[in-house]
Tab-separated table of C-alpha atoms in Angstrom:
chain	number	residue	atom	x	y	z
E	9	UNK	CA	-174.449	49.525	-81.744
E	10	UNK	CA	-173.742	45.766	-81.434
E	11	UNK	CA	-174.213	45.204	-85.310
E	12	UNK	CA	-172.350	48.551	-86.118
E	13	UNK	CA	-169.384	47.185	-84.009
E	14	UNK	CA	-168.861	43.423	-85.817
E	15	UNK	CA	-169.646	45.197	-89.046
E	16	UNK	CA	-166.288	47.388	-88.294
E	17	UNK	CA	-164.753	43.902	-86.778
E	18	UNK	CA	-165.180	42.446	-90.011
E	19	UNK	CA	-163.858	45.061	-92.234
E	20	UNK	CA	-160.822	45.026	-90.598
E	21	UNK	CA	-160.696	41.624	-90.328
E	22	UNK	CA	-160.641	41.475	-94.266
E	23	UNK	CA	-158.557	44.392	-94.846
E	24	UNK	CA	-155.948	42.293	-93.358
E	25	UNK	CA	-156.400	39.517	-94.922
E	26	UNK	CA	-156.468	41.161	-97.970
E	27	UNK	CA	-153.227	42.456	-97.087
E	28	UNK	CA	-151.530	38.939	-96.344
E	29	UNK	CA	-148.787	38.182	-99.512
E	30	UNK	CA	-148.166	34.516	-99.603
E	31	UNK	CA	-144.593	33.486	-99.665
E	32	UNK	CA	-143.042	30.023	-99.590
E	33	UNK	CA	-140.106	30.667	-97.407
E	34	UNK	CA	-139.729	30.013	-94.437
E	35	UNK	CA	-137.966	32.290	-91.936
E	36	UNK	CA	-136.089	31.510	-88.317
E	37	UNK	CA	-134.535	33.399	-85.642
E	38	UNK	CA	-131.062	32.104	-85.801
E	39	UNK	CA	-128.936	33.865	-88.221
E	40	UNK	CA	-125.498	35.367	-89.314
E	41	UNK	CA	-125.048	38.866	-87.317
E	42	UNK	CA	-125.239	41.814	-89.514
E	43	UNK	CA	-126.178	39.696	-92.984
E	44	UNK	CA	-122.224	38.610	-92.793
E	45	UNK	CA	-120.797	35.430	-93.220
E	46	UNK	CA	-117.106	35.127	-91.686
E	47	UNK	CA	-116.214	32.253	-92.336
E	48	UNK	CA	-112.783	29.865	-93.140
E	49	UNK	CA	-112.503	26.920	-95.543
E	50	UNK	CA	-111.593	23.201	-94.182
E	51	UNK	CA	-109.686	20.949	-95.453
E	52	UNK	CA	-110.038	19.548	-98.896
E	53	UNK	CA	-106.570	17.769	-99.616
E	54	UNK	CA	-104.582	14.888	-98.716
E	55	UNK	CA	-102.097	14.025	-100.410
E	56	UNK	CA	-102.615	13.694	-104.186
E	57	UNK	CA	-106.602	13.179	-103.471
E	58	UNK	CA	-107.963	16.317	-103.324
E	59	UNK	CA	-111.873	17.386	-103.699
E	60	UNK	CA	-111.138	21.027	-105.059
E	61	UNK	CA	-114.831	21.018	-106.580
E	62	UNK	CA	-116.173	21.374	-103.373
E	63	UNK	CA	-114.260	24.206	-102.504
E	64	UNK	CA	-114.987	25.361	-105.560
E	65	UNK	CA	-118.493	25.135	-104.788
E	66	UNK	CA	-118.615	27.105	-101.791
E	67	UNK	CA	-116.920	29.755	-103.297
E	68	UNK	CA	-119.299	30.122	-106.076
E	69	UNK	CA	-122.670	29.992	-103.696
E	70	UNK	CA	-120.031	32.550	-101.615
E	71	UNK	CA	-120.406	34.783	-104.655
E	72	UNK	CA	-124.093	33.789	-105.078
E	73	UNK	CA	-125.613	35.006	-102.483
E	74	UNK	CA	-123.956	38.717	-102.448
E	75	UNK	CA	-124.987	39.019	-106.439
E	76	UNK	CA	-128.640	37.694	-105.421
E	77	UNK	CA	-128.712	40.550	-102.244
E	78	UNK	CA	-126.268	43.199	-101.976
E	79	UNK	CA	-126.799	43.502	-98.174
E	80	UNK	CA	-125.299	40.288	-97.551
E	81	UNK	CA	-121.138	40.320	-96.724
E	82	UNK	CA	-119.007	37.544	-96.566
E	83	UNK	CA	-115.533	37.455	-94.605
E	84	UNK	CA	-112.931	35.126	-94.879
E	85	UNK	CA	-110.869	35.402	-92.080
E	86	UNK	CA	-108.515	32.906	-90.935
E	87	UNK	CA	-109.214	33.167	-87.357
E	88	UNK	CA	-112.757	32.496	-87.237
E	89	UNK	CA	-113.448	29.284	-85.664
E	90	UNK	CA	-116.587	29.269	-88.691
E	91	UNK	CA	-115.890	26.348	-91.201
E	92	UNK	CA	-116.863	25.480	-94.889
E	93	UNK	CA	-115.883	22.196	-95.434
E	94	UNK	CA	-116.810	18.811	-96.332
E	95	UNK	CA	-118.279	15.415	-95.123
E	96	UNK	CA	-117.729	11.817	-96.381
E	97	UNK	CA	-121.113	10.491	-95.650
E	98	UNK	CA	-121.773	7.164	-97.091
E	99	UNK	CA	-125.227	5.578	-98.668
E	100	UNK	CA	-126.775	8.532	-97.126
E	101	UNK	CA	-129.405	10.821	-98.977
E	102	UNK	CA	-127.729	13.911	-97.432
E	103	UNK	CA	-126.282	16.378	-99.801
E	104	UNK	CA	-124.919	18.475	-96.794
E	105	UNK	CA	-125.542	19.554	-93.428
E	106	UNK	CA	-125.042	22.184	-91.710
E	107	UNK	CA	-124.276	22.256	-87.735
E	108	UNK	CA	-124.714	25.696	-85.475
E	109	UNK	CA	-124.554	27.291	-82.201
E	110	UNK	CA	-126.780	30.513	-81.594
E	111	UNK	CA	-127.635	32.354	-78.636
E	112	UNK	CA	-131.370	32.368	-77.735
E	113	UNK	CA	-132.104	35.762	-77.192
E	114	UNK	CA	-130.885	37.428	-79.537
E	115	UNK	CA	-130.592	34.268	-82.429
E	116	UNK	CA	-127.419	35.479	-83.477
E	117	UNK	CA	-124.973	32.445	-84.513
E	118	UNK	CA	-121.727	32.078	-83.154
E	119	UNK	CA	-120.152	29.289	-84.625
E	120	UNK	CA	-121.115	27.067	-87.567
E	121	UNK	CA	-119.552	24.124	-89.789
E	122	UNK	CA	-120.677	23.316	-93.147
E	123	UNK	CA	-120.334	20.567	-95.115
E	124	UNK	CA	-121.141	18.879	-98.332
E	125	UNK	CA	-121.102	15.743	-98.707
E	126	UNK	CA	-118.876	13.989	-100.896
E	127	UNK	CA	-120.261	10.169	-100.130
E	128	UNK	CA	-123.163	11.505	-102.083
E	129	UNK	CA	-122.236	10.417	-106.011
E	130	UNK	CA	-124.734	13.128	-107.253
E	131	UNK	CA	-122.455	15.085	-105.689
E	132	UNK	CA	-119.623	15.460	-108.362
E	133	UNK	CA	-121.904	17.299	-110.663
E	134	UNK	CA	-120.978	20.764	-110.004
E	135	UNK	CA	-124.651	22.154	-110.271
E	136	UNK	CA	-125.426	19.723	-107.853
E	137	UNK	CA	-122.800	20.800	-105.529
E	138	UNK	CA	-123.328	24.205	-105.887
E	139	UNK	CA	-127.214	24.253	-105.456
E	140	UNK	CA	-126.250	22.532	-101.801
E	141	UNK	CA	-123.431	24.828	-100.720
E	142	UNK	CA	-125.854	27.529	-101.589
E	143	UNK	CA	-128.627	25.814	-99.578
E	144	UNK	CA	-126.649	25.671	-96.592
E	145	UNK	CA	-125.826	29.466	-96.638
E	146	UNK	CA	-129.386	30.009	-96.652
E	147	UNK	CA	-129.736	28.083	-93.157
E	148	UNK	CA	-126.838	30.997	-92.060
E	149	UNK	CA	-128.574	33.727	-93.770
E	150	UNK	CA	-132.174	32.310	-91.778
E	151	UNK	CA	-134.152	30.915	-93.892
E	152	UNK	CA	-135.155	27.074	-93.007
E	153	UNK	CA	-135.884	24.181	-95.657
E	154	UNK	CA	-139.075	24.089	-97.775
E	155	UNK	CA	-140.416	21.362	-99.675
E	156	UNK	CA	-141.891	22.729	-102.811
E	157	UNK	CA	-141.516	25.971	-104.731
E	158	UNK	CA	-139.034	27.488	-106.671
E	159	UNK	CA	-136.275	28.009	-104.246
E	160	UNK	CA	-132.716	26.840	-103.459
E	161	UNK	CA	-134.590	25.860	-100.071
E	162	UNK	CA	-136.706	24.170	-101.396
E	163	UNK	CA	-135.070	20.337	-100.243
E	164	UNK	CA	-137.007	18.659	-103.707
E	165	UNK	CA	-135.523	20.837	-105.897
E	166	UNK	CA	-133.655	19.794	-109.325
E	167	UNK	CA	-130.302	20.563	-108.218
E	168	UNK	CA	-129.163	20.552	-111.711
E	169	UNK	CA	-130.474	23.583	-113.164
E	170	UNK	CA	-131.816	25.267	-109.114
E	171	UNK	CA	-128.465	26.142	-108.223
E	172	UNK	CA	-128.302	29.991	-106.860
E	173	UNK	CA	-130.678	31.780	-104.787
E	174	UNK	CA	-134.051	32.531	-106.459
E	175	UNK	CA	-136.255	35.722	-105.584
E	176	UNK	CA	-137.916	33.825	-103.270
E	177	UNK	CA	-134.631	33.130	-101.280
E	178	UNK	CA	-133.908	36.375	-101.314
E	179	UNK	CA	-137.079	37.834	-99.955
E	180	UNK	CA	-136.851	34.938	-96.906
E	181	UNK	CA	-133.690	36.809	-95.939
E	182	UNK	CA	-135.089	40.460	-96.009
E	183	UNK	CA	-137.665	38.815	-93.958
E	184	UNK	CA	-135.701	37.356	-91.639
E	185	UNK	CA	-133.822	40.094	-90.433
E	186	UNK	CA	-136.760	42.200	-90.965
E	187	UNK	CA	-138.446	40.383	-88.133
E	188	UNK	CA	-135.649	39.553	-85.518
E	189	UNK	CA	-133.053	42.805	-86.787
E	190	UNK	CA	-130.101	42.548	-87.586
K	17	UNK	CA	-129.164	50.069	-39.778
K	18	UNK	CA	-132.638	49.927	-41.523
K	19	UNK	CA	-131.489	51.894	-44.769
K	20	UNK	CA	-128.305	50.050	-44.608
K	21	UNK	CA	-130.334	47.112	-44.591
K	22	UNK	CA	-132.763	48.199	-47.245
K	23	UNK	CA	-129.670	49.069	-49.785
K	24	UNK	CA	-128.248	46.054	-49.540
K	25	UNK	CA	-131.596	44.060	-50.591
K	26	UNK	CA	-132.045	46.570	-53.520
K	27	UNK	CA	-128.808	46.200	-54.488
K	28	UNK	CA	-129.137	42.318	-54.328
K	29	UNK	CA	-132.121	42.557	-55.973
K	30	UNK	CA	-130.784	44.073	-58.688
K	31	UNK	CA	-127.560	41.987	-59.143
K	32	UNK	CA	-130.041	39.101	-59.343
K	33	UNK	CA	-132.038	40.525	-62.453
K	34	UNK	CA	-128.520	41.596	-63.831
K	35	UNK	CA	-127.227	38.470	-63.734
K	36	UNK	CA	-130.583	36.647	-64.650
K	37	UNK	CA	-130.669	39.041	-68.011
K	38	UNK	CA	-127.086	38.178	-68.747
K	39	UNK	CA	-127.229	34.653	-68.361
K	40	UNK	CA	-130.613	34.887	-70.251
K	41	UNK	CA	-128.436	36.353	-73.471
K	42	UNK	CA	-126.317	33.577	-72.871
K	43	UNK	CA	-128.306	31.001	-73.235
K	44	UNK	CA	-127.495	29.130	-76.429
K	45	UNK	CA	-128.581	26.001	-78.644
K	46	UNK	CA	-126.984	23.662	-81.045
K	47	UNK	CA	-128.662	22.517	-84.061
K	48	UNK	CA	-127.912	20.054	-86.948
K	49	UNK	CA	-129.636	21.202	-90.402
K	50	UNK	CA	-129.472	18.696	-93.154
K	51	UNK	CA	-129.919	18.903	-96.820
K	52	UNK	CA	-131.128	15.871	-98.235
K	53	UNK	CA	-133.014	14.167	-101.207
K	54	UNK	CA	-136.668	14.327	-100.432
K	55	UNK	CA	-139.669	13.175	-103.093
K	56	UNK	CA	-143.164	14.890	-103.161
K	57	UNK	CA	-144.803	12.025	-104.920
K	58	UNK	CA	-145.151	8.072	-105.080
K	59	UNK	CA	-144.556	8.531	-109.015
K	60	UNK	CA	-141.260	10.708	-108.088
K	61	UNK	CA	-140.082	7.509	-105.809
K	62	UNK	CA	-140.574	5.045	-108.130
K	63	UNK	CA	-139.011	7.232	-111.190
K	64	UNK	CA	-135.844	7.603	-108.814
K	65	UNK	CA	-135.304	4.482	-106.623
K	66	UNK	CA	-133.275	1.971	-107.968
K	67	UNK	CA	-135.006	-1.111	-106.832
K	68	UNK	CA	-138.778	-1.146	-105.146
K	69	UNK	CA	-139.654	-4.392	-103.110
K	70	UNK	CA	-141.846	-5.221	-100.643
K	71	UNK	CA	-141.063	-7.883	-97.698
K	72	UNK	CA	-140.053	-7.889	-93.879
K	73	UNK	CA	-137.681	-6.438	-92.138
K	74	UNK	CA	-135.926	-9.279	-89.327
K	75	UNK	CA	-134.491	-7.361	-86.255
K	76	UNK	CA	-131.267	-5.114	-86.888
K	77	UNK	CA	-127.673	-7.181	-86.730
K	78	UNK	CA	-125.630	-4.390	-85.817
K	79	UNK	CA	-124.796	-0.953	-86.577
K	80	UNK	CA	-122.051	0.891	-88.985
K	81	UNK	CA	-120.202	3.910	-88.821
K	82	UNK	CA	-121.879	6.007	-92.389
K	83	UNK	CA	-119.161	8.986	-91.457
K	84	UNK	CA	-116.022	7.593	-93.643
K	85	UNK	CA	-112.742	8.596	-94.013
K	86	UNK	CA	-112.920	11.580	-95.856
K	87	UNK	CA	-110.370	10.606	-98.887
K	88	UNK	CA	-111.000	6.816	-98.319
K	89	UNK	CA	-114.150	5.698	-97.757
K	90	UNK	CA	-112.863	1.975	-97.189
K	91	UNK	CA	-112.076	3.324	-93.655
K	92	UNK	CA	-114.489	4.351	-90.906
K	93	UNK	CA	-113.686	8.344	-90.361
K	94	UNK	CA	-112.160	8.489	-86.749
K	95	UNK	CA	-113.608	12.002	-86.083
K	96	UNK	CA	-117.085	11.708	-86.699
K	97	UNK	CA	-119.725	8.939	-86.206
K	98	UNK	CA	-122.947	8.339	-87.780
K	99	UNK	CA	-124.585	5.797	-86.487
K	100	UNK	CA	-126.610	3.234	-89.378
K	101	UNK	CA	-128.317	0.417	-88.326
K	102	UNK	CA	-128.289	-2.895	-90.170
K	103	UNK	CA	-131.659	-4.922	-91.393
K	104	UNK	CA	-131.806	-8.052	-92.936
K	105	UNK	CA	-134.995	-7.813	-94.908
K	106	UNK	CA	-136.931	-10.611	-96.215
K	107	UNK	CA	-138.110	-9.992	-99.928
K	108	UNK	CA	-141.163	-11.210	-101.226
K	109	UNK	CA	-142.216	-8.944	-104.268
K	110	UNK	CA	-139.708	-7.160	-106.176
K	111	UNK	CA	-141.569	-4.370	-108.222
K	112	UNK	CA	-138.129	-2.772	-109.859
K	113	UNK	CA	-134.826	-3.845	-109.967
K	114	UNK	CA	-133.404	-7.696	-109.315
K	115	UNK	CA	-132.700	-8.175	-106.139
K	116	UNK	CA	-131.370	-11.415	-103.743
K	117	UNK	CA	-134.085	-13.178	-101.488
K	118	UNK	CA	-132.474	-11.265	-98.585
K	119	UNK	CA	-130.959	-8.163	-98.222
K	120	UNK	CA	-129.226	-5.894	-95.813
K	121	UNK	CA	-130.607	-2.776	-95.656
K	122	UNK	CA	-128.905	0.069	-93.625
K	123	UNK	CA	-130.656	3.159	-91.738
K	124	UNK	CA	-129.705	6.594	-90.745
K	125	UNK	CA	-129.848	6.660	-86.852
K	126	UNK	CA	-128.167	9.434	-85.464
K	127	UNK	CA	-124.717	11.533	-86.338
K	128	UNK	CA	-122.373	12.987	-83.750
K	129	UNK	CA	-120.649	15.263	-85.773
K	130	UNK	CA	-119.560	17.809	-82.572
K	131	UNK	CA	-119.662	15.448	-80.009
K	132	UNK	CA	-123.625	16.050	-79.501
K	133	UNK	CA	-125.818	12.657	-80.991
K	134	UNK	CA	-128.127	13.773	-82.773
K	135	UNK	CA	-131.132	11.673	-84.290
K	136	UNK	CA	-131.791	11.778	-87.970
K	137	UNK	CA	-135.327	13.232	-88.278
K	138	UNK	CA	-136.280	10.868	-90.906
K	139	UNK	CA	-135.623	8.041	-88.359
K	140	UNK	CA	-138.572	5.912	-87.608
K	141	UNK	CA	-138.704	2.355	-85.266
K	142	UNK	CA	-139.732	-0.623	-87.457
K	143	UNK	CA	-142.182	-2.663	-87.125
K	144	UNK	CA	-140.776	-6.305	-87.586
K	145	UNK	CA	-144.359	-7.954	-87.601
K	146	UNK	CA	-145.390	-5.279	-90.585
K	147	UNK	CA	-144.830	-5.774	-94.504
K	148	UNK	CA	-142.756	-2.722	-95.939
K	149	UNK	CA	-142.709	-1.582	-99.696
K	150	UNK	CA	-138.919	0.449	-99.829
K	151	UNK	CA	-137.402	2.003	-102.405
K	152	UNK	CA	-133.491	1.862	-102.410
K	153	UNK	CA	-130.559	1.863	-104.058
K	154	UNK	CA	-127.285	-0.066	-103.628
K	155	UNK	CA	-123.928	0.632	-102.258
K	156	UNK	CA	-121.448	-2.158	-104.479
K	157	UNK	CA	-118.805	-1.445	-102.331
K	158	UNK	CA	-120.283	-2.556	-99.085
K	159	UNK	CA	-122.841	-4.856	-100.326
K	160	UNK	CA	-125.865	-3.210	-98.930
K	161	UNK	CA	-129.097	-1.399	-99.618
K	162	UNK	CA	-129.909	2.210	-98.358
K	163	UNK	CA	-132.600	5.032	-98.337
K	164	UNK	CA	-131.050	7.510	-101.516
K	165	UNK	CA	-134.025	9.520	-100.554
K	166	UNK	CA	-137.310	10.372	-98.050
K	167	UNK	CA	-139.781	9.269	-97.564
K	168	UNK	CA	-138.268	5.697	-98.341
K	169	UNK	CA	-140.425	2.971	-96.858
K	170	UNK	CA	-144.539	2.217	-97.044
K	171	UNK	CA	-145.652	0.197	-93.992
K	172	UNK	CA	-148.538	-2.456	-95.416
K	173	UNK	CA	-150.695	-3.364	-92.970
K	174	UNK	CA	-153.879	-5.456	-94.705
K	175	UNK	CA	-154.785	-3.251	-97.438
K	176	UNK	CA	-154.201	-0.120	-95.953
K	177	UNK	CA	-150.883	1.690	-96.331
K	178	UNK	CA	-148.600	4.496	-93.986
K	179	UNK	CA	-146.042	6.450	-95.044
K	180	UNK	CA	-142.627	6.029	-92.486
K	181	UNK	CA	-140.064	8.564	-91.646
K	182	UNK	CA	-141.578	12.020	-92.744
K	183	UNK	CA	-141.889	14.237	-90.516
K	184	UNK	CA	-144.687	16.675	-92.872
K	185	UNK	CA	-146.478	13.906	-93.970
K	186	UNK	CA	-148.330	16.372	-96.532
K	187	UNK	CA	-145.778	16.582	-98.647
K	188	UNK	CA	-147.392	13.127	-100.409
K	189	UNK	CA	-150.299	12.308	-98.343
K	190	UNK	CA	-152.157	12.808	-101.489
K	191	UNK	CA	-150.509	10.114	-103.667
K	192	UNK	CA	-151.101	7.260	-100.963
K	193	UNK	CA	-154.570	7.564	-101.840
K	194	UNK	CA	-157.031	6.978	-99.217
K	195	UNK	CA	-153.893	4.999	-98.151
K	196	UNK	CA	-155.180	2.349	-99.835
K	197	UNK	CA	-152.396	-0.363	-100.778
K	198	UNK	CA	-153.468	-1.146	-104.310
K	199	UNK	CA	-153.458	2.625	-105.025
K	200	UNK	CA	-150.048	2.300	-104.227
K	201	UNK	CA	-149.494	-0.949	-106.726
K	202	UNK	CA	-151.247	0.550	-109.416
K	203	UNK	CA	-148.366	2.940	-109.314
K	204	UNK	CA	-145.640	1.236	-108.597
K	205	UNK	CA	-146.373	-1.405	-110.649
K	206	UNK	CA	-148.309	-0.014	-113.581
């Protein structure tokens, strides 16, 4: 009886296993409600200086992630208190940050503020800029940093030619809100 | 009375777990996510920092403000405040780059972009008795050396070798081999 019992133990210990798909992301509870950004774009003039490409860049990684995943909206709305915007961070190796408030229970996230950073030289390459506006969407969307793979999470990336969300970006999301809902 | 008495503890009761779910929901936390420049190898390091030297760091002479003005970055930025501290550091080998006997090097402390300090998670305390091997680049307009990426600084003590200021280690545990210092040369200085 004993034997027949770990001989079922271990068949269903390797049927799961068997079952486990490896991914590299990396999923976490606090997220964008309902797969929707609403956000609002910060300032990115004054006077004649302006730093249009980064506005630019949020707007394309805005447009990203909806072509990468359908499911995912994005709002602008001028009343949100949610900001896209921009950081003058100097000798720093940040290429953006992003700072958030979420509730615990249910990891929804109620406020955020984006930024790129334009004390960063790399910066000014508009790949480069992209691939981090697009990165920090991905912290909204619930998926946390990575350090290898072939991801825009992936924080050792080539921002030059990683620039939009990859499948494996993608399938963090779906497992995101798989996990916590929506 | 009794019932009286026995409704009014149920219904207390029951305010209290009411309350204690809603202010459960409530609860909230603030977080700071960063996206920054982060090598997986010694070899990566070395192909990307601008100058590699090895020396001591003397005890910090003061801090700057890294948050600048957003369209002049000759001005401090009056709404935010990330805090860099200042090293002199000693050099004693230079392995890339040409660089003065003494430098200034500056590192990430903490930011306070929303009124909440946070500190950097690359941050690590330095040892001021300890040989370092750093790899940094320079900022011409203020004259000192900073950390362009992480992991950004070796600590050499005798002939064995630790990485500072990564958090997953892993991510090039297997380059410091054994974490033997020469290892370390015979890449750096090939």
């Amino acid at each position: 009886m004993k034997s027949i019992i770990k001989k079922v133990v271990c068949l269903l210990v390797a049927i799961v296993l068997c079952d486990q798909t490896v991914y590299a992301y990396s999923s976490v509870k606090a997220r964008v409600a309902n797969k929707t950004i609403t956000y609002k774009f910060g300032s990115f003039t004054e006077g004649i200086v302006n730093k249009w490409y980064l506005k630019y860049a949020w707007q394309n990684a805005l447009s990203d992630w909806p072509n990468a995943y359908s499911r995912i909206t994005v709002v602008q709305s001028s009343s949100t208190s949610n900001t896209l915007g921009m950081m003058n961070e100097s000798s720093s190796y940040l290429y953006g940050s992003t700072e958030m408030d979420f509730y615990l229970t249910s990891g929804h996230i109620y406020y955020f503020f984006g930024k790129l950073n334009v004390g960063n030289p790399d910066i000014t390459n508009t790949n480069v800029a992209r691939s981090a506006a697009n990165h920090e969407l991905g912290h909204l969307l619930g998926i946390a940093d990575l350090n290898s793979g072939n991801a825009i999470m992936n924080v050792n990336r080539n921002r030059s030619s990683i620039y939009v969300p990859q499948t494996d970006d993608v399938n963090g999301v779906i497992a995101t809100y798989t996990t916590w809902g929506n | 009375m009794k019932k009286i008495c026995n409704c009014l503890i149920i219904i207390l009761v029951a305010v209290g777990i009411i309350c204690g779910i809603v202010s459960a929901g409530n609860k909230t936390r603030h977080v700071v996510i960063n996206d920054y420049a982060a090598c997986t190898d010694l070899k990566q390091m070395h192909e990307r920092a601008q100058f590699i030297v090895e020396g001591y760091f003397m005890p910090s002479t003061g801090t700057w403000n890294m948050a600048r003005d957003d369209f002049d970055t000759s001005k401090e930025s009056q709404k935010y405040y990330t805090e860099g501290l200042l090293y002199p550091f000693n050099v004693e080998s230079v392995f890339k780059g040409s660089v003065p006997d003494t430098i200034t090097i500056i590192q990430r402390h903490t930011d306070n972009y929303s009124g909440k300090t946070t500190v950097d998670d690359n941050y690590f305390d330095i040892d001021f008795y300890k040989k370092y091997i750093v790899f940094l680049y320079y900022n011409e307009e203020f004259d000192h050396y900073y950390a362009g990426f992480v992991p950004w600084a070796i600590k050499v003590e005798n002939e064995v070798v630790y990485l500072e200021g990564v958090n997953e280690k892993s991510i090039i545990e297997d380059t410091i081999t054994g974490n033997n210092y020469q290892a370390v040369l015979n890449v750096i200085c090939p």
